[in-house]
PDB file of C-alpha atoms in Angstrom:
ATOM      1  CA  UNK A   1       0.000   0.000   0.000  1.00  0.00           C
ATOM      2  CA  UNK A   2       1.882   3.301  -0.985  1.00  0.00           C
ATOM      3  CA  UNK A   3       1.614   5.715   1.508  1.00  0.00           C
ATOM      4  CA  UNK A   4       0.822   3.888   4.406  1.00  0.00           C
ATOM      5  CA  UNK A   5       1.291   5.670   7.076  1.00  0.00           C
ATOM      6  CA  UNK A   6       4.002   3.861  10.212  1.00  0.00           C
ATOM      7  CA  UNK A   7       2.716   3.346  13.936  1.00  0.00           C
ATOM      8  CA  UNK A   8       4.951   5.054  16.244  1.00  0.00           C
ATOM      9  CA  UNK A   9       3.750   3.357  19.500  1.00  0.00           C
ATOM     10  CA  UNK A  10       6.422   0.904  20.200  1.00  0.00           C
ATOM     11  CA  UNK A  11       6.077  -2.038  22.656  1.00  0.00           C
ATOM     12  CA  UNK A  12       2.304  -0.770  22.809  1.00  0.00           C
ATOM     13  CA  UNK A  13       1.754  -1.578  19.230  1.00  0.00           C
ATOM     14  CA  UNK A  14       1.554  -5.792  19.666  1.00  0.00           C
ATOM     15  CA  UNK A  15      -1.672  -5.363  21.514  1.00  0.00           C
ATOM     16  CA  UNK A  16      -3.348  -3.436  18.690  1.00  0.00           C
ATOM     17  CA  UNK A  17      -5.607  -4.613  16.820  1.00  0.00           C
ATOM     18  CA  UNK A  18      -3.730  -4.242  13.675  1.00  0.00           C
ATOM     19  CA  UNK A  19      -1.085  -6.292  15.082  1.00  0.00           C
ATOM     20  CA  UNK A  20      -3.463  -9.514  16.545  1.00  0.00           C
ATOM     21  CA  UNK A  21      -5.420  -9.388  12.968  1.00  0.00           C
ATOM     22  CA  UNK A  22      -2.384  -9.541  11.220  1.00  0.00           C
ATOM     23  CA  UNK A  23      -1.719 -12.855  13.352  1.00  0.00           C
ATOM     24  CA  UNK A  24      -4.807 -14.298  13.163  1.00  0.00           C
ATOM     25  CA  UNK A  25      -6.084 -13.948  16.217  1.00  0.00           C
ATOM     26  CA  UNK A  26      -9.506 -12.927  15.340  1.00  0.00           C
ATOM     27  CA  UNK A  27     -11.421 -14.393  18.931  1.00  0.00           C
ATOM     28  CA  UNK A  28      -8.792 -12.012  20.816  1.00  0.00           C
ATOM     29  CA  UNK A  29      -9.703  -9.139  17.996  1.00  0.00           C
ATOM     30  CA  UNK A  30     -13.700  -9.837  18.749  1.00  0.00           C
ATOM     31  CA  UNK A  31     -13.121  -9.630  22.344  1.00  0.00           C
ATOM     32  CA  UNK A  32     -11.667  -6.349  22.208  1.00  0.00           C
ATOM     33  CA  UNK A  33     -13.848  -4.913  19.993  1.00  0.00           C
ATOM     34  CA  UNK A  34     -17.242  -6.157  21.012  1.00  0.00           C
ATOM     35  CA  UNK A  35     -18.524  -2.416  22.109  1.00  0.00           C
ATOM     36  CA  UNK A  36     -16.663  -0.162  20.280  1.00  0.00           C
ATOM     37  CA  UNK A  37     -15.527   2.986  21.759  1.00  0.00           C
ATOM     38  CA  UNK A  38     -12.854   4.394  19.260  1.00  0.00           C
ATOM     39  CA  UNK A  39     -11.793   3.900  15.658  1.00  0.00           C
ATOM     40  CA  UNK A  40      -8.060   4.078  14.469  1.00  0.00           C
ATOM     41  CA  UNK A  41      -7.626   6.962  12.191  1.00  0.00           C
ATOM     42  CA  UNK A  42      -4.731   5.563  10.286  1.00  0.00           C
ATOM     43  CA  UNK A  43      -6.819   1.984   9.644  1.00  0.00           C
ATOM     44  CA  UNK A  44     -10.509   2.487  10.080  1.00  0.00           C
ATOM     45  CA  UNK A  45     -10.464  -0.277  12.919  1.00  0.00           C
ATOM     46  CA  UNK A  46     -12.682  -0.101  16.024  1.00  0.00           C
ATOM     47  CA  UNK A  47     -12.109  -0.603  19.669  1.00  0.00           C
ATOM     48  CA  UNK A  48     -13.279  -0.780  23.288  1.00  0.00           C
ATOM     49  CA  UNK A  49      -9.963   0.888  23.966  1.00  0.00           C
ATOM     50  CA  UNK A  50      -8.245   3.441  22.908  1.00  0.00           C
ATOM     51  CA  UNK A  51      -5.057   1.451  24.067  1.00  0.00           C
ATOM     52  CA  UNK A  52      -5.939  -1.469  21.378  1.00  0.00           C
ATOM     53  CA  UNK A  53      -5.375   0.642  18.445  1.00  0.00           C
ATOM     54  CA  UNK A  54      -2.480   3.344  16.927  1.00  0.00           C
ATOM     55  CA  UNK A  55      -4.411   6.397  16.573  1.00  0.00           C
ATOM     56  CA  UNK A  56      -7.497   6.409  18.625  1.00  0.00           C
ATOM     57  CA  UNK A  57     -10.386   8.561  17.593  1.00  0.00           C
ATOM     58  CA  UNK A  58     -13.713   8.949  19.469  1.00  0.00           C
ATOM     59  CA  UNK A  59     -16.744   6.947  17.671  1.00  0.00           C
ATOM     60  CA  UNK A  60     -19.570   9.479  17.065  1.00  0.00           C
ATOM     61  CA  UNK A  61     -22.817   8.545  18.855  1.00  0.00           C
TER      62      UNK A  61
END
């Protein structure tokens, strides 16, 4: 993907759910985003937590 844009979270960035779909680990991925909170601006994903993605942005309501 050209332009793709790098996560700069470090350590923090294995827990993301970038990182655990990328594995395969889609019951840990369901888990964690079950009631969605937050999307990730750089991938569109959608989390509980902001700690489970790279660039947390609120979820309208």
């Amino acid at each position: 993907m050209t332009g793709q844009k790098t996560c700069s979270c470090g350590e923090k960035h294995q827990g993301h759910l970038c990182v655990l779909k990328s594995r395969g680990l889609m019951d840990q991925v369901r888990h964690l985003s079950s009631a969605p909170t937050v999307s990730c601006f750089m991938c569109g994903a959608e989390a509980n937590s902001a700690d489970n993605v790279c660039e947390p942005v609120p979820l309208k309501k």
